[in-house]
Coordinates of C-alpha atoms in Angstrom, one line a residue:
F1 CA 1.7 -173.9 125.5
F2 CA 3.6 -175.0 128.5
I3 CA 0.6 -175.3 130.8
A4 CA -2.4 -176.3 128.3
P5 CA -1.3 -177.2 124.7
L6 CA -4.1 -177.7 122.1
L7 CA -2.2 -180.3 120.2
D8 CA -4.7 -179.6 117.5
P9 CA -4.6 -182.3 114.6
A10 CA -4.5 -179.8 111.9
A11 CA -1.6 -178.1 113.4
L12 CA 0.1 -181.7 113.9
E13 CA 0.0 -182.3 110.3
Q14 CA 1.2 -179.0 109.4
E15 CA 4.1 -179.6 111.8
R16 CA 4.7 -183.2 110.3
Q17 CA 5.1 -181.6 106.8
A18 CA 7.5 -179.1 108.2
V19 CA 9.6 -181.6 109.6
D20 CA 9.7 -183.7 106.4
S21 CA 10.6 -180.5 104.2
E22 CA 13.4 -179.9 106.6
H23 CA 14.6 -183.4 106.4
A24 CA 14.4 -183.6 102.7
K25 CA 16.6 -180.5 102.6
N26 CA 19.2 -182.4 104.7
L27 CA 19.5 -185.3 102.5
Q28 CA 22.1 -183.5 100.3
S29 CA 23.9 -182.2 103.2
D30 CA 27.2 -183.8 103.8
M31 CA 27.3 -182.7 107.4
W32 CA 23.9 -184.2 108.2
R33 CA 24.7 -187.3 106.2
V34 CA 27.9 -188.0 108.4
Y35 CA 25.8 -187.2 111.4
Q36 CA 23.5 -189.9 110.6
L37 CA 25.9 -192.3 109.6
T38 CA 27.6 -192.1 113.1
K39 CA 24.4 -192.4 114.6
S40 CA 23.7 -195.6 112.6
L41 CA 27.1 -197.1 113.9
S42 CA 26.5 -196.6 117.3
R43 CA 25.2 -199.0 120.1
P44 CA 21.6 -200.3 119.4
D45 CA 20.7 -199.8 123.1
H46 CA 22.0 -196.3 123.2
P47 CA 19.3 -193.3 122.3
Y48 CA 22.2 -191.7 120.2
R49 CA 21.3 -194.4 117.4
K50 CA 17.6 -193.2 116.9
F51 CA 16.7 -191.1 114.0
G52 CA 17.4 -187.7 115.2
T53 CA 15.1 -185.5 113.2
G54 CA 12.2 -187.5 111.7
N55 CA 10.1 -187.3 108.3
A56 CA 6.6 -187.8 107.1
H57 CA 7.3 -191.7 107.2
S58 CA 8.5 -191.9 110.7
L59 CA 5.8 -189.5 112.1
S60 CA 2.8 -191.0 110.2
T61 CA 2.0 -193.7 112.9
D62 CA -1.5 -194.1 114.2
G63 CA -2.2 -192.4 117.6
I64 CA 0.6 -189.8 117.3
Q65 CA -1.7 -187.3 118.9
A66 CA -2.3 -189.7 122.0
S67 CA 1.5 -190.2 122.0
L68 CA 2.3 -186.4 122.2
K69 CA -0.2 -186.0 124.9
T70 CA 1.5 -188.8 127.0
F71 CA 4.9 -187.3 126.4
Y72 CA 3.6 -183.9 127.7
Q73 CA 2.1 -185.5 130.4
N74 CA 5.0 -187.5 131.5
W75 CA 7.8 -184.8 130.7
Y76 CA 6.4 -181.3 131.1
S77 CA 7.4 -181.0 134.7
A78 CA 8.4 -177.7 136.3
N79 CA 11.4 -179.5 138.1
I80 CA 13.1 -180.0 134.9
I81 CA 12.3 -177.1 132.9
K82 CA 14.6 -173.9 133.0
V83 CA 13.3 -170.5 131.8
C84 CA 15.7 -167.7 130.5
L85 CA 14.2 -164.1 130.8
L86 CA 16.1 -161.3 128.8
G87 CA 14.7 -157.8 129.0
K88 CA 15.1 -154.0 129.8
E89 CA 13.0 -154.7 133.0
S90 CA 14.4 -154.7 136.4
I91 CA 15.1 -158.2 138.1
Q92 CA 11.8 -157.6 140.2
Q93 CA 9.9 -157.1 137.2
L94 CA 11.2 -159.9 135.4
E95 CA 10.6 -162.2 138.4
Q96 CA 7.1 -161.2 138.5
M97 CA 6.5 -162.0 134.8
A98 CA 7.9 -165.5 135.5
I99 CA 5.8 -166.1 138.2
Q100 CA 2.8 -164.7 136.2
Y101 CA 3.3 -166.9 133.0
F102 CA 5.1 -170.0 134.2
S103 CA 3.9 -170.8 137.7
D104 CA 1.1 -172.9 136.5
I105 CA 3.3 -175.4 135.1
P106 CA 2.8 -178.6 137.1
N107 CA 5.6 -180.3 139.0
H108 CA 5.5 -184.0 138.4
N109 CA 8.8 -184.3 140.2
V110 CA 10.4 -186.2 137.1
T111 CA 13.7 -187.8 137.2
L112 CA 15.3 -187.4 133.8
P113 CA 16.8 -190.7 132.5
T114 CA 20.5 -191.4 132.1
F115 CA 22.5 -193.7 129.8
Q116 CA 25.6 -195.0 130.9
G117 CA 28.6 -195.0 128.6
T118 CA 29.2 -193.7 125.2
P119 CA 27.2 -194.5 122.3
F120 CA 30.4 -196.2 120.6
L121 CA 32.3 -199.6 121.8
H122 CA 35.9 -199.4 122.3
T123 CA 38.3 -202.1 121.1
P124 CA 41.5 -203.0 123.0
P125 CA 44.7 -201.9 121.3
S126 CA 45.9 -205.4 121.2
N127 CA 42.8 -206.6 119.5
P128 CA 41.8 -203.9 116.6
P129 CA 38.9 -204.5 114.5
S130 CA 39.7 -206.4 111.3
N131 CA 36.5 -205.9 109.4
P132 CA 35.0 -202.7 108.0
P133 CA 32.2 -200.9 110.1
S134 CA 28.8 -202.1 109.3
T135 CA 25.3 -200.4 110.1
T136 CA 24.1 -203.8 111.5
S137 CA 26.6 -203.5 114.0
P138 CA 28.0 -201.0 116.6
L139 CA 31.2 -199.1 115.7
L140 CA 34.4 -200.3 117.2
L141 CA 36.7 -197.7 118.3
P142 CA 39.3 -196.9 116.9
S143 CA 37.9 -196.9 113.2
I144 CA 38.5 -195.1 110.1
L145 CA 35.2 -194.2 107.8
Q146 CA 35.7 -193.1 104.4
V147 CA 32.5 -191.2 103.1
V148 CA 31.7 -190.2 99.6
P149 CA 30.7 -186.6 99.8
V150 CA 27.8 -185.1 97.8
K151 CA 29.7 -181.9 97.1
Q152 CA 33.2 -181.7 95.7
S153 CA 35.1 -181.2 98.8
K154 CA 37.8 -183.2 101.0
T155 CA 37.6 -182.8 104.6
L156 CA 39.1 -185.0 107.5
D157 CA 36.8 -185.0 110.6
L158 CA 38.6 -186.2 114.0
M159 CA 36.0 -187.3 116.6
F160 CA 36.6 -188.3 120.2
P161 CA 34.0 -189.5 122.4
L162 CA 34.4 -187.9 126.1
R163 CA 32.8 -188.0 129.4
E164 CA 29.9 -185.5 129.9
I165 CA 31.1 -181.9 130.2
E166 CA 27.9 -180.2 131.3
S167 CA 29.1 -180.4 135.0
L168 CA 32.2 -178.8 134.0
W169 CA 30.5 -175.4 133.0
H170 CA 32.6 -173.3 135.4
S171 CA 35.9 -174.3 133.7
K172 CA 34.6 -175.2 130.2
P173 CA 37.9 -177.3 129.4
T174 CA 36.7 -178.1 125.6
Q175 CA 36.8 -174.3 124.8
Y176 CA 40.4 -174.3 125.8
I177 CA 41.0 -177.1 123.2
S178 CA 38.8 -175.4 120.7
H179 CA 40.9 -172.3 121.0
L180 CA 44.4 -173.9 121.2
I181 CA 43.4 -176.0 118.0
G182 CA 41.3 -173.8 116.0
H183 CA 43.5 -170.6 116.4
E184 CA 44.4 -169.1 112.9
S185 CA 47.1 -166.7 113.7
Q186 CA 51.0 -166.9 113.0
G187 CA 52.5 -170.2 114.5
S188 CA 49.0 -172.0 114.7
I189 CA 48.3 -175.4 113.3
L190 CA 46.2 -173.8 110.5
S191 CA 49.1 -171.5 109.4
L192 CA 51.3 -174.7 109.0
L193 CA 48.8 -176.6 107.1
K194 CA 48.3 -173.6 104.8
L195 CA 51.9 -173.3 104.3
K196 CA 52.2 -176.9 103.4
Q197 CA 48.9 -176.5 101.3
W198 CA 47.2 -179.5 103.2
A199 CA 44.3 -177.5 104.3
F200 CA 42.5 -174.0 104.1
D201 CA 40.0 -174.3 107.1
L202 CA 40.2 -175.7 110.6
S203 CA 37.5 -175.8 113.3
A204 CA 37.5 -177.5 116.5
G205 CA 35.1 -177.9 119.5
E206 CA 32.5 -180.0 120.9
S207 CA 29.9 -181.2 118.5
R208 CA 27.7 -183.2 120.8
S209 CA 27.0 -182.4 124.6
C210 CA 24.7 -184.7 126.5
S211 CA 24.2 -185.4 130.1
D212 CA 26.1 -188.4 130.1
W213 CA 28.6 -188.1 127.1
S214 CA 30.2 -185.7 124.7
M215 CA 32.0 -185.6 121.4

């Protein structure tokens, strides 16, 4: 697949229907609805705003096979592809397997695109937004969104756009935050919330990690 994909039209149609089926399943998912809402309120010039999954309508454009071939030719390049092999074989054997099956992947010396800044705009504290957010304009932070859920549930999501954290892989600072806030033992935040009957569940951690921002 990485070297000479067929991109057969029949297989493309089958995959298009599979994507549409998965999208239909997500329509009644509160998590996916909030996710798409935040995307719709992001900057129009940022790729985060784009439709993240796709459906039969968005994938029914003419020339989709040609577009896939162009995408493959432009972006399937050895210099931006990483392979992880896990097996009982020795390192030398795994290395030979990698050479055998992946050495023919062409190297186009592709440079990955970057997008400066987070998908959301910040408002100075001295000039807070006076109008409710609209999907026709980007969300100004800080903001409060009230969403009517599909299920009978009450949740509070606190989201903080941050700098990229991929380069901090050695220290993993967000895991410290996740552990401190999400801890559930005696004396934790959740134990206090349960005592006051304000919450019964708590989780914390990064929900989005990209090359130039995270949340």
